[in-house]
Coordinates of C-alpha atoms and ligand atoms in Angstrom, one line a residue:
M1 CA 30.3 -129.2 23.0
G2 CA 31.8 -132.2 24.8
V3 CA 35.2 -133.6 23.8
L4 CA 36.3 -137.1 24.8
G5 CA 40.1 -137.1 25.2
G6 CA 42.7 -134.7 26.7
G7 CA 45.5 -134.4 24.1
Q8 CA 46.7 -131.8 21.7
L9 CA 43.9 -132.4 19.2
G10 CA 41.3 -131.5 21.8
R11 CA 43.4 -128.5 22.7
M12 CA 43.4 -127.2 19.1
L13 CA 39.7 -128.1 18.7
S14 CA 38.8 -126.2 21.8
L15 CA 40.7 -123.1 20.6
D16 CA 38.7 -123.0 17.4
A17 CA 35.4 -124.0 18.9
R18 CA 35.7 -121.3 21.6
R19 CA 36.6 -118.7 19.0
M20 CA 33.2 -119.5 17.4
G21 CA 31.4 -119.0 20.7
L22 CA 30.9 -122.6 21.6
K23 CA 31.4 -123.8 25.2
V24 CA 33.7 -126.8 25.5
L25 CA 33.7 -129.4 28.2
A26 CA 36.7 -131.8 27.8
W27 CA 36.6 -135.2 29.5
T28 CA 40.3 -135.9 29.6
G29 CA 40.2 -139.3 31.2
G30 CA 43.1 -138.2 33.4
D31 CA 45.4 -137.2 30.5
R32 CA 45.9 -133.5 31.1
S33 CA 48.6 -133.2 28.5
G34 CA 47.0 -130.8 26.1
A35 CA 43.3 -130.1 26.1
A36 CA 42.8 -129.2 29.8
A37 CA 44.3 -125.7 29.4
T38 CA 42.1 -124.6 26.5
A39 CA 38.6 -126.0 27.4
D40 CA 36.0 -124.0 29.3
Q41 CA 35.7 -126.9 31.8
I42 CA 37.2 -130.3 32.3
I43 CA 36.3 -133.6 33.8
D44 CA 39.5 -135.3 34.8
S45 CA 38.1 -138.7 35.9
P46 CA 38.8 -142.0 34.1
F47 CA 36.5 -142.9 31.2
D48 CA 34.8 -145.7 33.1
D49 CA 33.7 -143.4 36.0
P50 CA 29.9 -143.5 36.1
G51 CA 29.7 -140.1 37.9
A52 CA 31.8 -138.5 35.1
L53 CA 29.5 -140.0 32.5
E54 CA 26.5 -138.5 34.2
E55 CA 28.1 -135.1 34.5
F56 CA 29.4 -135.1 30.9
T57 CA 26.1 -136.2 29.3
K58 CA 24.1 -133.8 31.5
K59 CA 26.2 -130.8 30.5
V60 CA 26.8 -131.2 26.8
Q61 CA 24.5 -131.0 23.8
V62 CA 26.7 -132.7 21.3
A63 CA 29.9 -134.8 21.9
T64 CA 32.9 -135.7 19.8
V65 CA 36.2 -137.5 20.2
E66 CA 39.8 -136.2 19.9
F67 CA 41.4 -139.7 20.2
E68 CA 40.1 -143.1 19.3
N69 CA 41.3 -145.3 22.1
L70 CA 38.2 -144.9 24.2
P71 CA 36.4 -147.8 25.8
Q72 CA 33.5 -149.0 23.6
A73 CA 31.2 -148.9 26.7
T74 CA 31.9 -145.2 27.3
L75 CA 31.2 -144.4 23.7
E76 CA 27.9 -146.3 23.7
N77 CA 26.8 -144.9 27.1
V78 CA 27.5 -141.3 25.8
Q79 CA 25.7 -142.0 22.6
K80 CA 22.6 -143.3 24.5
Q81 CA 22.1 -139.9 26.0
V82 CA 23.6 -137.2 23.6
K83 CA 24.5 -137.0 20.0
L84 CA 28.0 -138.4 19.5
Y85 CA 29.7 -137.5 16.2
P86 CA 31.4 -139.6 14.9
G87 CA 29.3 -142.4 16.3
S88 CA 30.6 -145.3 18.4
Q89 CA 30.6 -147.7 15.5
A90 CA 33.0 -145.6 13.3
V91 CA 35.3 -145.0 16.3
T92 CA 35.4 -148.6 17.5
I93 CA 36.2 -149.8 13.9
C94 CA 39.0 -147.2 13.5
Q95 CA 40.5 -147.9 17.0
H96 CA 41.2 -151.5 16.2
R97 CA 43.4 -152.5 13.3
E98 CA 41.7 -155.9 12.8
R99 CA 38.2 -154.4 12.7
E100 CA 39.6 -151.6 10.5
K101 CA 41.2 -154.0 8.0
N102 CA 38.1 -156.2 7.9
F103 CA 35.8 -153.1 7.3
L104 CA 38.0 -151.9 4.5
S105 CA 38.3 -155.2 2.7
Q106 CA 34.7 -156.2 3.2
N107 CA 33.6 -152.9 1.7
G108 CA 35.9 -153.2 -1.3
F109 CA 38.6 -150.6 -0.3
E110 CA 42.0 -151.9 -1.3
C111 CA 44.6 -152.3 1.5
V112 CA 47.9 -154.2 1.8
K113 CA 47.8 -158.0 2.1
F114 CA 47.2 -158.9 5.7
R115 CA 46.5 -161.8 8.1
I116 CA 45.2 -161.7 11.7
A117 CA 47.2 -164.0 14.1
E118 CA 46.1 -164.8 17.7
D119 CA 48.7 -167.4 18.7
F120 CA 52.2 -168.5 17.9
K121 CA 50.9 -171.2 15.5
S122 CA 48.9 -168.9 13.4
F123 CA 51.6 -166.2 13.6
K124 CA 54.1 -168.7 12.1
K125 CA 51.7 -170.0 9.5
F126 CA 50.8 -166.5 8.2
L127 CA 54.4 -165.4 8.0
S128 CA 55.1 -168.3 5.7
D129 CA 51.8 -167.8 3.8
L130 CA 52.7 -164.1 3.1
D131 CA 56.3 -165.1 2.3
C132 CA 57.6 -161.5 2.1
D133 CA 58.9 -158.8 4.5
V134 CA 56.1 -157.9 6.9
I135 CA 55.2 -155.4 9.5
V136 CA 53.5 -156.8 12.6
K137 CA 51.1 -154.5 14.4
T138 CA 49.2 -154.9 17.6
A139 CA 45.5 -154.8 16.9
E140 CA 44.8 -152.3 19.6
F141 CA 46.4 -149.1 21.1
G142 CA 49.1 -148.6 18.5
Y143 CA 50.1 -145.1 17.4
D144 CA 53.2 -143.4 16.0
G145 CA 54.7 -146.7 15.1
K146 CA 54.4 -148.0 18.7
G147 CA 53.5 -151.7 18.9
Q148 CA 55.0 -152.4 15.4
V149 CA 57.8 -154.6 14.4
R150 CA 59.3 -155.0 10.9
L151 CA 60.3 -158.6 10.1
K152 CA 62.4 -159.9 7.1
K153 CA 61.0 -162.8 5.2
S154 CA 62.2 -166.4 5.8
L155 CA 63.1 -166.1 9.5
T156 CA 64.4 -169.1 11.4
E157 CA 62.0 -170.8 13.9
E158 CA 64.1 -169.2 16.7
E159 CA 63.7 -165.7 15.2
I160 CA 59.9 -166.2 14.8
K161 CA 59.7 -167.3 18.5
E162 CA 61.6 -164.2 19.6
A163 CA 59.4 -161.9 17.5
W164 CA 56.2 -163.4 18.8
K165 CA 57.3 -162.8 22.4
K166 CA 56.5 -159.1 22.0
F167 CA 52.9 -159.8 21.0
E168 CA 52.0 -162.8 23.1
G169 CA 48.5 -162.7 24.5
G170 CA 47.1 -160.3 22.0
R171 CA 45.8 -160.3 18.4
V172 CA 48.1 -158.9 15.8
V173 CA 47.8 -157.8 12.2
I174 CA 50.6 -159.1 9.9
E175 CA 50.9 -156.8 6.9
E176 CA 52.9 -157.2 3.7
C177 CA 55.6 -154.5 3.9
I178 CA 55.4 -152.6 0.7
S179 CA 58.0 -150.4 -1.0
L180 CA 56.6 -146.9 -0.8
Q181 CA 56.8 -144.2 -3.5
A182 CA 54.9 -141.8 -1.2
E183 CA 52.4 -141.6 1.6
L184 CA 49.3 -139.3 1.4
S185 CA 46.3 -138.5 3.5
V186 CA 42.9 -137.1 2.7
L187 CA 40.8 -135.3 5.3
V188 CA 37.0 -135.4 4.8
A189 CA 34.5 -133.2 6.6
R190 CA 31.0 -134.5 6.7
S191 CA 28.2 -132.7 8.6
S192 CA 25.2 -133.9 10.5
K193 CA 23.2 -132.5 7.6
G194 CA 25.0 -134.7 5.1
E195 CA 27.1 -131.9 3.5
V196 CA 30.5 -133.2 2.6
T197 CA 33.9 -131.7 1.5
T198 CA 37.6 -132.7 1.5
Y199 CA 40.8 -130.8 1.9
D200 CA 43.5 -131.1 -0.8
P201 CA 45.5 -134.4 -0.4
V202 CA 48.5 -134.1 1.8
E203 CA 51.9 -135.7 1.1
N204 CA 53.3 -137.2 4.3
I205 CA 56.9 -138.1 5.1
H206 CA 57.5 -140.3 8.1
R207 CA 60.7 -140.9 10.0
N208 CA 61.0 -143.8 12.4
H209 CA 57.3 -144.5 11.7
I210 CA 56.3 -141.1 13.0
L211 CA 54.9 -138.3 10.8
D212 CA 57.7 -135.8 10.2
V213 CA 56.5 -133.4 7.6
S214 CA 53.3 -132.8 5.6
I215 CA 53.4 -131.0 2.3
V216 CA 50.6 -129.4 0.3
P217 CA 50.1 -129.3 -2.6
A218 CA 51.3 -133.0 -2.6
R219 CA 54.0 -133.8 -5.1
I220 CA 51.9 -136.7 -6.3
P221 CA 50.3 -137.3 -9.7
Q222 CA 46.9 -135.6 -10.1
N223 CA 45.0 -138.7 -11.0
T224 CA 46.3 -140.5 -7.9
Q225 CA 45.2 -137.5 -5.8
I226 CA 41.7 -137.6 -7.3
A227 CA 41.5 -141.4 -6.7
A228 CA 42.4 -140.9 -3.1
I229 CA 39.7 -138.2 -2.7
D230 CA 37.2 -140.6 -4.2
I231 CA 38.1 -143.4 -1.8
A232 CA 38.1 -141.2 1.2
L233 CA 34.6 -139.8 0.3
S234 CA 33.2 -143.2 -0.2
I235 CA 34.6 -144.5 3.1
A236 CA 32.9 -141.5 4.9
D237 CA 29.7 -142.3 3.1
T238 CA 29.9 -146.0 4.1
F239 CA 30.2 -145.0 7.7
E240 CA 27.5 -142.3 7.3
Y241 CA 30.2 -140.4 9.0
V242 CA 29.8 -137.0 10.8
G243 CA 32.9 -135.0 11.7
I244 CA 36.4 -135.0 10.4
L245 CA 37.7 -138.4 9.0
A246 CA 41.4 -138.8 8.0
V247 CA 42.3 -141.5 5.6
E248 CA 46.0 -142.4 5.2
F249 CA 47.1 -144.0 2.0
F250 CA 50.2 -145.7 0.7
L251 CA 51.4 -145.2 -2.9
S252 CA 53.6 -148.1 -3.7
T253 CA 56.6 -147.9 -6.1
D254 CA 54.7 -149.9 -8.6
G255 CA 51.9 -147.3 -8.6
R256 CA 49.3 -149.1 -6.4
L257 CA 47.2 -146.8 -4.2
V258 CA 46.0 -148.6 -1.0
V259 CA 44.4 -147.4 2.2
N260 CA 46.7 -147.7 5.2
E261 CA 44.5 -146.7 8.1
M262 CA 41.8 -144.2 9.2
A263 CA 41.5 -141.8 12.1
P264 CA 38.0 -140.8 13.3
R265 CA 39.1 -137.3 14.3
P266 CA 41.2 -134.3 13.2
H267 CA 44.6 -135.6 12.2
N268 CA 48.3 -134.6 12.6
S269 CA 48.5 -134.4 8.8
G270 CA 45.8 -131.7 8.8
H271 CA 47.5 -129.3 11.2
H272 CA 48.6 -127.1 8.2
T273 CA 44.9 -126.2 7.7
I274 CA 45.1 -123.9 10.8
N275 CA 47.3 -121.5 9.0
A276 CA 47.0 -122.4 5.3
C277 CA 43.3 -123.1 4.7
A278 CA 40.2 -120.8 4.8
C279 CA 38.7 -123.0 7.5
S280 CA 40.8 -125.3 9.7
Q281 CA 40.1 -129.0 10.2
F282 CA 39.2 -128.1 13.8
E283 CA 36.7 -125.4 12.9
N284 CA 35.2 -127.8 10.4
Q285 CA 35.0 -130.5 13.1
A286 CA 33.0 -128.1 15.3
R287 CA 30.8 -127.0 12.4
A288 CA 30.2 -130.6 11.2
I289 CA 29.0 -131.9 14.6
T290 CA 26.9 -128.8 15.5
G291 CA 25.1 -128.9 12.1
L292 CA 26.5 -125.7 10.8
P293 CA 27.4 -125.3 7.1
L294 CA 30.9 -126.5 6.5
G295 CA 33.7 -123.9 6.0
S296 CA 35.8 -123.6 2.8
T297 CA 38.7 -126.1 2.7
K298 CA 40.5 -124.0 0.1
L299 CA 44.3 -123.9 0.3
L300 CA 45.5 -120.3 0.6
S301 CA 49.2 -120.9 0.3
P302 CA 51.7 -123.7 -0.4
V303 CA 52.6 -125.1 3.0
V304 CA 54.8 -127.5 4.9
M305 CA 53.9 -128.7 8.4
M306 CA 56.8 -130.0 10.5
N307 CA 56.3 -132.0 13.7
L308 CA 58.3 -130.9 16.7
L309 CA 59.1 -134.1 18.7
G310 CA 60.5 -134.3 22.2
D311 CA 63.8 -135.4 20.6
L312 CA 64.6 -131.8 20.0
W313 CA 64.4 -130.8 23.7
V314 CA 67.7 -130.2 25.5
D315 CA 66.3 -132.2 28.4
E316 CA 62.7 -133.1 29.4
N317 CA 61.9 -129.6 30.6
T318 CA 64.1 -127.5 28.3
P319 CA 62.9 -126.7 24.8
P320 CA 65.4 -125.9 22.1
N321 CA 66.0 -122.3 21.0
W322 CA 63.0 -121.5 18.7
D323 CA 64.7 -118.6 17.0
P324 CA 65.1 -120.4 13.6
I325 CA 61.4 -120.8 13.5
T326 CA 60.2 -117.5 15.1
S327 CA 62.6 -115.5 12.9
S328 CA 61.5 -117.2 9.7
K329 CA 58.9 -115.1 7.9
G330 CA 55.7 -117.0 7.1
A331 CA 56.5 -119.6 9.8
S332 CA 54.1 -120.3 12.6
L333 CA 55.0 -122.1 15.9
H334 CA 52.5 -124.2 17.7
L335 CA 53.4 -125.7 21.1
Y336 CA 51.0 -128.0 22.9
G337 CA 51.9 -127.1 26.5
K338 CA 53.0 -130.7 27.4
R339 CA 55.1 -130.7 30.6
E340 CA 57.6 -133.3 29.8
A341 CA 59.4 -134.0 26.6
R342 CA 60.1 -137.6 25.6
K343 CA 61.7 -139.1 22.6
G344 CA 59.1 -139.5 19.8
R345 CA 56.5 -137.4 21.8
K346 CA 54.7 -134.8 19.8
M347 CA 55.3 -131.5 21.6
G348 CA 54.2 -129.1 18.9
H349 CA 54.5 -128.3 15.2
A350 CA 55.6 -125.5 12.9
T351 CA 53.9 -124.4 9.7
F352 CA 55.8 -122.7 6.8
M353 CA 54.2 -120.8 4.0
D354 CA 55.5 -118.8 1.1
I355 CA 54.5 -118.0 -2.5
S356 CA 55.8 -121.2 -4.0
L357 CA 56.3 -124.7 -2.7
E358 CA 59.9 -124.6 -3.7
K359 CA 60.4 -121.6 -1.4
V360 CA 58.5 -123.2 1.4
I361 CA 60.7 -126.3 1.2
D362 CA 63.9 -124.2 1.2
Q363 CA 62.6 -122.3 4.2
T364 CA 61.7 -125.5 6.0
N365 CA 65.1 -127.0 5.2
S366 CA 67.1 -124.0 6.6
V367 CA 65.1 -124.4 9.8
R368 CA 65.7 -128.1 9.8
E369 CA 69.4 -127.6 9.4
A370 CA 69.5 -125.2 12.4
L371 CA 67.6 -127.8 14.5
K372 CA 70.0 -130.5 13.2
L373 CA 67.3 -132.4 11.4
P374 CA 67.8 -134.1 8.0
K375 CA 66.6 -132.1 5.0
I376 CA 63.4 -133.1 3.3
Ligands
LIG401 P1 50.4 -145.6 13.2 O1 49.1 -145.8 13.8 O2 51.6 -145.7 14.1 O3 50.4 -144.3 12.4 P2 50.7 -146.9 10.6 O4 50.1 -148.2 10.3 O5 50.2 -145.7 9.9 O6 50.6 -146.8 12.2 O7 52.3 -147.0 10.4 C1 53.2 -145.9 10.6 C2 54.1 -145.8 9.4 O8 54.9 -147.0 9.3 C3 53.4 -145.6 8.1 O9 53.0 -144.3 7.9 C4 54.5 -146.1 7.1 O10 55.5 -145.1 7.0 C5 55.1 -147.3 7.9 N1 54.3 -148.5 7.5 C6 53.3 -149.1 8.2 N2 52.8 -150.2 7.6 C7 53.5 -150.3 6.4 C8 53.5 -151.3 5.4 N3 52.6 -152.3 5.4 N4 54.4 -151.2 4.4 C9 55.3 -150.1 4.4 N5 55.4 -149.2 5.4 C10 54.5 -149.3 6.4
LIG402 MG1 49.4 -143.9 10.6

């Protein structure tokens, strides 16, 4: 199995795939932060290296991606020679907010009001068209809130000029900033044989635009959860998708359910599935792309997943004391082996399980208190 990308998702995918007896070749593109240590073999060269392409496609029977910001040409070249799941079309749509928003709206999936600006003139015009608080996002290469700016409505000409400076030269998506009741995500697994299943919807809480905790079962009305599952399934069908697809949703305070964005790969909000589901999102990714029957997505226990960001580190090389997590029964600590901690960098996660969601949240909150994080 070939994996394009070298981060923590590839690391966890390799761990599950190798447990199943698959051999994994990770083409890291030079990013050796997570996947390199767990794959059978790695190719370290950049994604535009023709020699690396040749080696990769010669060695693997099926390929997948663990992050979406791959050059379109690489995806297409790989796909010409081996099965690539998900295919380059789904990945290139999901990697680019403009294409993603257009795909969603053209196929009838509701998202927030948005405009695409490419220069100062259109930027200014669309801000006044939308006439509300907005979030401006770069069309490409944004993640964990990077490349995003929140702007109040009715800015002065000077303020608009200042805001545009950060985006000059690129295309941006300007989105209506909505008031959120909750955020949720649905993970779909769809196999190369067309079999399809979903995990229970996940309730996600973000801090500073980065996922902080995921909670399952989600504390969100049942009919909203069912609607989200329906939408996620029909997006996967529209793509004729193979692999794991994550669909992120906003639930607004006035009860509107809209699609926020999609990820064509296992997702941070699916990490709880390693400990708390019969078959993890990573095992199902491996199953889906190799044409095996999908594993059960059944939730075995109420669960909270909490991200461990570099902010917790004493300095870039010194992790905090993990005793609060390791001594907590039902908690599981996952670290990604990244060398340097940075503010906002995902270094690992912890999963908490107990007999009731109330107990899980209490347990999570005592750990959060010990790590000086605000309670959920
Ligand atoms: P990323 O690729 O960084 O995950 P998102 O578009 O998902 O980018 O934005 C990150 C977070 O920022 C969201 O999960 C949400 O909390 C907040 N956010 C983004 N867009 C909006 C919006 N239009 N209205 C309200 N909150 C938003
Ligand atoms: Mg997001």
